[in-house]
Short mmCIF file of C-alpha atoms in Angstrom, two decimals:
data_model
loop_
_atom_site.label_atom_id
_atom_site.label_comp_id
_atom_site.label_asym_id
_atom_site.label_seq_id
_atom_site.Cartn_x
_atom_site.Cartn_y
_atom_site.Cartn_z
CA UNK L 1 64.04 73.95 36.38
CA UNK L 2 64.82 70.38 37.31
CA UNK L 3 68.45 69.53 36.65
CA UNK L 4 71.31 67.17 37.43
CA UNK L 5 74.90 68.32 37.65
CA UNK L 6 77.87 66.01 37.43
CA UNK L 7 80.72 67.99 38.80
CA UNK L 8 83.55 66.27 36.91
CA UNK L 9 83.55 65.72 33.16
CA UNK L 10 86.63 63.49 33.28
CA UNK L 11 88.16 61.46 36.11
CA UNK L 12 91.49 59.73 35.47
CA UNK L 13 92.52 57.19 38.09
CA UNK L 14 95.02 54.37 38.46
CA UNK L 15 93.93 50.76 38.67
CA UNK L 16 93.06 49.57 42.20
CA UNK L 17 92.66 53.14 43.45
CA UNK L 18 89.35 54.34 44.95
CA UNK L 19 87.13 56.65 42.95
CA UNK L 20 84.20 58.99 43.60
CA UNK L 21 82.02 60.45 40.86
CA UNK L 22 79.98 63.40 42.07
CA UNK L 23 76.35 64.18 41.31
CA UNK L 24 74.01 66.90 42.55
CA UNK L 25 70.36 67.37 41.65
CA UNK L 26 67.87 70.19 42.04
CA UNK L 27 65.79 69.82 45.13
CA UNK L 28 62.40 68.19 45.20
CA UNK L 29 60.16 66.55 47.74
CA UNK L 30 60.07 63.13 46.10
CA UNK L 31 62.87 61.99 43.90
CA UNK L 32 64.30 58.74 42.61
CA UNK L 33 67.98 58.60 41.69
CA UNK L 34 69.97 56.38 39.36
CA UNK L 35 73.47 55.80 38.08
CA UNK L 36 73.89 54.36 34.59
CA UNK L 37 77.09 53.27 32.81
CA UNK L 38 77.66 53.46 29.08
CA UNK L 39 80.42 51.50 27.37
CA UNK L 40 81.50 52.55 23.85
CA UNK L 41 78.86 51.86 21.20
CA UNK L 42 76.48 50.37 23.75
CA UNK L 43 73.29 51.47 25.46
CA UNK L 44 73.01 52.52 29.06
CA UNK L 45 73.17 49.89 31.78
CA UNK L 46 71.80 50.47 35.26
CA UNK L 47 74.44 50.41 38.00
CA UNK L 48 72.22 51.19 40.98
CA UNK L 49 69.15 53.07 42.12
CA UNK L 50 67.79 54.90 45.14
CA UNK L 51 64.02 54.75 45.57
CA UNK L 52 63.56 54.94 49.35
CA UNK L 53 64.87 53.47 52.59
CA UNK L 54 68.57 53.15 53.34
CA UNK L 55 70.57 56.04 52.00
CA UNK L 56 73.50 53.79 51.08
CA UNK L 57 72.73 51.70 48.04
CA UNK L 58 74.85 49.00 46.51
CA UNK L 59 74.92 48.17 42.85
CA UNK L 60 76.64 45.93 40.38
CA UNK L 61 80.37 45.63 39.80
CA UNK L 62 81.21 46.76 43.35
CA UNK L 63 79.78 50.29 43.02
CA UNK L 64 77.81 52.03 45.75
CA UNK L 65 76.22 55.44 46.19
CA UNK L 66 74.95 57.51 49.06
CA UNK L 67 71.81 59.61 48.94
CA UNK L 68 72.20 62.86 50.89
CA UNK L 69 68.93 64.77 50.97
CA UNK L 70 70.27 67.84 52.78
CA UNK L 71 73.04 68.30 50.22
CA UNK L 72 70.91 67.04 47.30
CA UNK L 73 73.74 64.75 46.28
CA UNK L 74 74.07 61.17 45.09
CA UNK L 75 77.78 60.46 44.71
CA UNK L 76 79.01 57.18 43.24
CA UNK L 77 81.96 55.36 44.79
CA UNK L 78 84.08 52.28 44.27
CA UNK L 79 86.88 51.32 46.67
CA UNK L 80 89.11 49.74 44.01
CA UNK L 81 88.66 50.24 40.27
CA UNK L 82 89.62 47.95 37.40
CA UNK L 83 90.63 48.69 33.84
CA UNK L 84 87.24 47.33 32.79
CA UNK L 85 85.48 50.15 34.68
CA UNK L 86 86.63 52.61 32.01
CA UNK L 87 83.38 54.03 30.63
CA UNK L 88 81.00 57.01 30.72
CA UNK L 89 78.87 57.29 33.86
CA UNK L 90 75.57 59.13 34.02
CA UNK L 91 73.63 60.26 37.05
CA UNK L 92 69.87 60.57 36.49
CA UNK L 93 66.81 61.63 38.45
CA UNK L 94 63.11 61.18 38.02
CA UNK L 95 60.54 63.06 40.03
CA UNK L 96 57.35 61.73 41.52
CA UNK L 97 54.38 62.03 39.20
CA UNK L 98 56.50 62.91 36.16
CA UNK L 99 55.78 59.80 34.17
CA UNK L 100 59.13 58.26 34.91
CA UNK L 101 61.08 60.38 32.42
CA UNK L 102 64.73 60.59 33.38
CA UNK L 103 66.74 63.79 33.61
CA UNK L 104 70.41 63.03 33.06
CA UNK L 105 73.60 64.79 34.02
CA UNK L 106 76.23 65.58 31.44
CA UNK L 107 78.21 62.44 32.21
CA UNK L 108 81.60 61.68 33.74
CA UNK L 109 84.24 59.87 31.72
CA UNK L 110 86.11 57.49 34.02
CA UNK L 111 89.50 56.50 32.66
CA UNK L 112 91.34 53.76 34.57
CA UNK L 113 95.04 53.55 33.85
CA UNK L 114 97.32 50.58 34.60
CA UNK Y 1 63.97 38.50 27.75
CA UNK Y 2 65.66 39.68 24.58
CA UNK Y 3 66.16 43.26 25.73
CA UNK Y 4 65.27 46.48 23.95
CA UNK Y 5 66.08 46.31 20.25
CA UNK Y 6 66.67 49.32 18.01
CA UNK Y 7 67.04 49.41 14.25
CA UNK Y 8 68.97 50.47 12.37
CA UNK Y 9 72.12 50.85 14.49
CA UNK Y 10 73.51 53.48 12.15
CA UNK Y 11 71.85 55.76 9.62
CA UNK Y 12 73.58 58.17 7.28
CA UNK Y 13 71.35 60.52 5.34
CA UNK Y 14 71.50 63.70 3.36
CA UNK Y 15 70.04 66.92 4.66
CA UNK Y 16 66.38 67.22 3.77
CA UNK Y 17 65.66 63.49 3.66
CA UNK Y 18 63.20 61.73 5.95
CA UNK Y 19 64.35 58.96 8.28
CA UNK Y 20 62.52 56.48 10.49
CA UNK Y 21 63.85 54.51 13.43
CA UNK Y 22 62.26 51.53 15.11
CA UNK Y 23 62.29 50.40 18.73
CA UNK Y 24 61.09 47.03 20.01
CA UNK Y 25 60.69 47.15 23.78
CA UNK Y 26 60.90 44.28 26.23
CA UNK Y 27 57.65 42.39 25.94
CA UNK Y 28 55.11 43.18 28.68
CA UNK Y 29 56.72 46.61 29.24
CA UNK Y 30 53.91 49.13 28.81
CA UNK Y 31 56.03 52.30 28.91
CA UNK Y 32 58.37 53.29 26.12
CA UNK Y 33 60.68 56.32 26.09
CA UNK Y 34 62.72 58.09 23.43
CA UNK Y 35 65.84 60.09 24.28
CA UNK Y 36 68.41 61.93 22.20
CA UNK Y 37 72.10 62.02 23.07
CA UNK Y 38 74.59 64.35 21.41
CA UNK Y 39 78.34 63.98 21.67
CA UNK Y 40 79.65 64.67 25.17
CA UNK Y 41 76.19 65.14 26.67
CA UNK Y 42 73.78 63.08 28.69
CA UNK Y 43 70.60 61.76 27.07
CA UNK Y 44 67.71 64.23 26.80
CA UNK Y 45 64.09 63.17 27.05
CA UNK Y 46 62.04 63.45 23.86
CA UNK Y 47 58.75 61.65 24.44
CA UNK Y 48 57.11 58.68 26.09
CA UNK Y 49 54.20 56.32 25.62
CA UNK Y 50 52.08 54.34 27.99
CA UNK Y 51 50.73 51.53 25.88
CA UNK Y 52 49.70 53.24 22.63
CA UNK Y 53 49.07 56.68 24.18
CA UNK Y 54 51.73 59.35 23.77
CA UNK Y 55 51.58 61.07 27.16
CA UNK Y 56 54.30 63.70 26.96
CA UNK Y 57 56.46 65.41 24.36
CA UNK Y 58 59.49 67.54 25.10
CA UNK Y 59 59.95 71.00 23.62
CA UNK Y 60 62.97 69.41 21.89
CA UNK Y 61 60.54 67.50 19.70
CA UNK Y 62 59.91 69.94 16.89
CA UNK Y 63 57.11 69.59 14.34
CA UNK Y 64 59.51 67.65 12.11
CA UNK Y 65 59.60 64.84 14.64
CA UNK Y 66 56.79 62.36 15.10
CA UNK Y 67 56.59 59.21 17.17
CA UNK Y 68 54.04 56.45 17.16
CA UNK Y 69 53.38 53.28 19.06
CA UNK Y 70 50.54 51.49 17.31
CA UNK Y 71 49.03 48.64 19.29
CA UNK Y 72 51.26 49.48 22.23
CA UNK Y 73 54.14 47.30 21.11
CA UNK Y 74 56.98 48.61 18.93
CA UNK Y 75 57.48 52.31 18.35
CA UNK Y 76 58.77 54.38 15.45
CA UNK Y 77 60.40 57.78 15.50
CA UNK Y 78 60.33 59.71 12.23
CA UNK Y 79 62.30 62.83 11.43
CA UNK Y 80 61.18 64.75 8.37
CA UNK Y 81 63.41 67.12 6.38
CA UNK Y 82 66.48 66.24 8.42
CA UNK Y 83 68.94 68.95 9.39
CA UNK Y 84 72.59 68.64 10.38
CA UNK Y 85 71.60 69.51 13.95
CA UNK Y 86 69.59 66.29 14.09
CA UNK Y 87 72.81 64.27 14.08
CA UNK Y 88 72.81 62.39 17.37
CA UNK Y 89 72.30 59.03 19.04
CA UNK Y 90 68.61 58.24 19.48
CA UNK Y 91 67.97 55.97 22.45
CA UNK Y 92 64.88 53.99 23.28
CA UNK Y 93 64.03 52.61 26.71
CA UNK Y 94 61.16 50.61 28.14
CA UNK Y 95 59.82 49.96 31.62
CA UNK Y 96 57.01 48.23 33.43
CA UNK Y 97 55.18 51.44 34.01
CA UNK Y 98 55.46 53.01 37.42
CA UNK Y 99 57.72 55.92 38.14
CA UNK Y 100 60.19 53.86 40.11
CA UNK Y 101 60.45 51.05 37.60
CA UNK Y 102 63.76 50.65 35.94
CA UNK Y 103 64.18 51.77 32.35
CA UNK Y 104 66.05 49.35 30.13
CA UNK Y 105 67.85 50.94 27.22
CA UNK Y 106 68.53 49.77 23.71
CA UNK Y 107 71.90 50.24 22.04
CA UNK Y 108 70.62 53.25 20.13
CA UNK Y 109 70.47 54.44 16.53
CA UNK Y 110 73.27 56.78 15.51
CA UNK Y 111 72.08 59.31 12.92
CA UNK Y 112 74.51 61.26 10.80
CA UNK Y 113 73.06 64.00 8.59
CA UNK Y 114 75.44 65.12 5.84
#
């Protein structure tokens, strides 16, 4: 079955420290990958996406992610986090010819402390 | 671009009652998706429309659930004879219609079944 696994349910980190949120997906020939962020009582906002081309993708708010096909991973990174980055982060995948429906991971709660 | 709009934002109902949620997608978006998100989990796909045609329904969508998208614009999701297990956040998203197009999410409708 197609699935996405986010390896950490909670990640506490101090302000200005680097952070990595891990994501693995079940293998497929053609896959598109996304990271979404959800602030309390709000909908999901797209951070970045991988469709094709360069395996390093840059998104909003200083986030970036690297697509690794051999390890079926799409980890999210930020070199220096801010208090305002505190939120829930979701990794998602959609497979070619699947109508665009997204399969989400369980989410990672990023908590940035001063 | 006014974004994806969902109403109501919150709904409290008693077990056994019927409820209906509405989603207004971004205009000119021909695909519309419904997801359900329970506490501490990532969103799960329920169903999607391309224009007015409902193209896929998840096994999560029991017979008590029905979704419509008349005229290919707004969509409604109805739950009949609600159960406590239906308590969740119901999210709507829309996109331009190819697999790789970005889905834009509404803020969701939070349903509480007492």
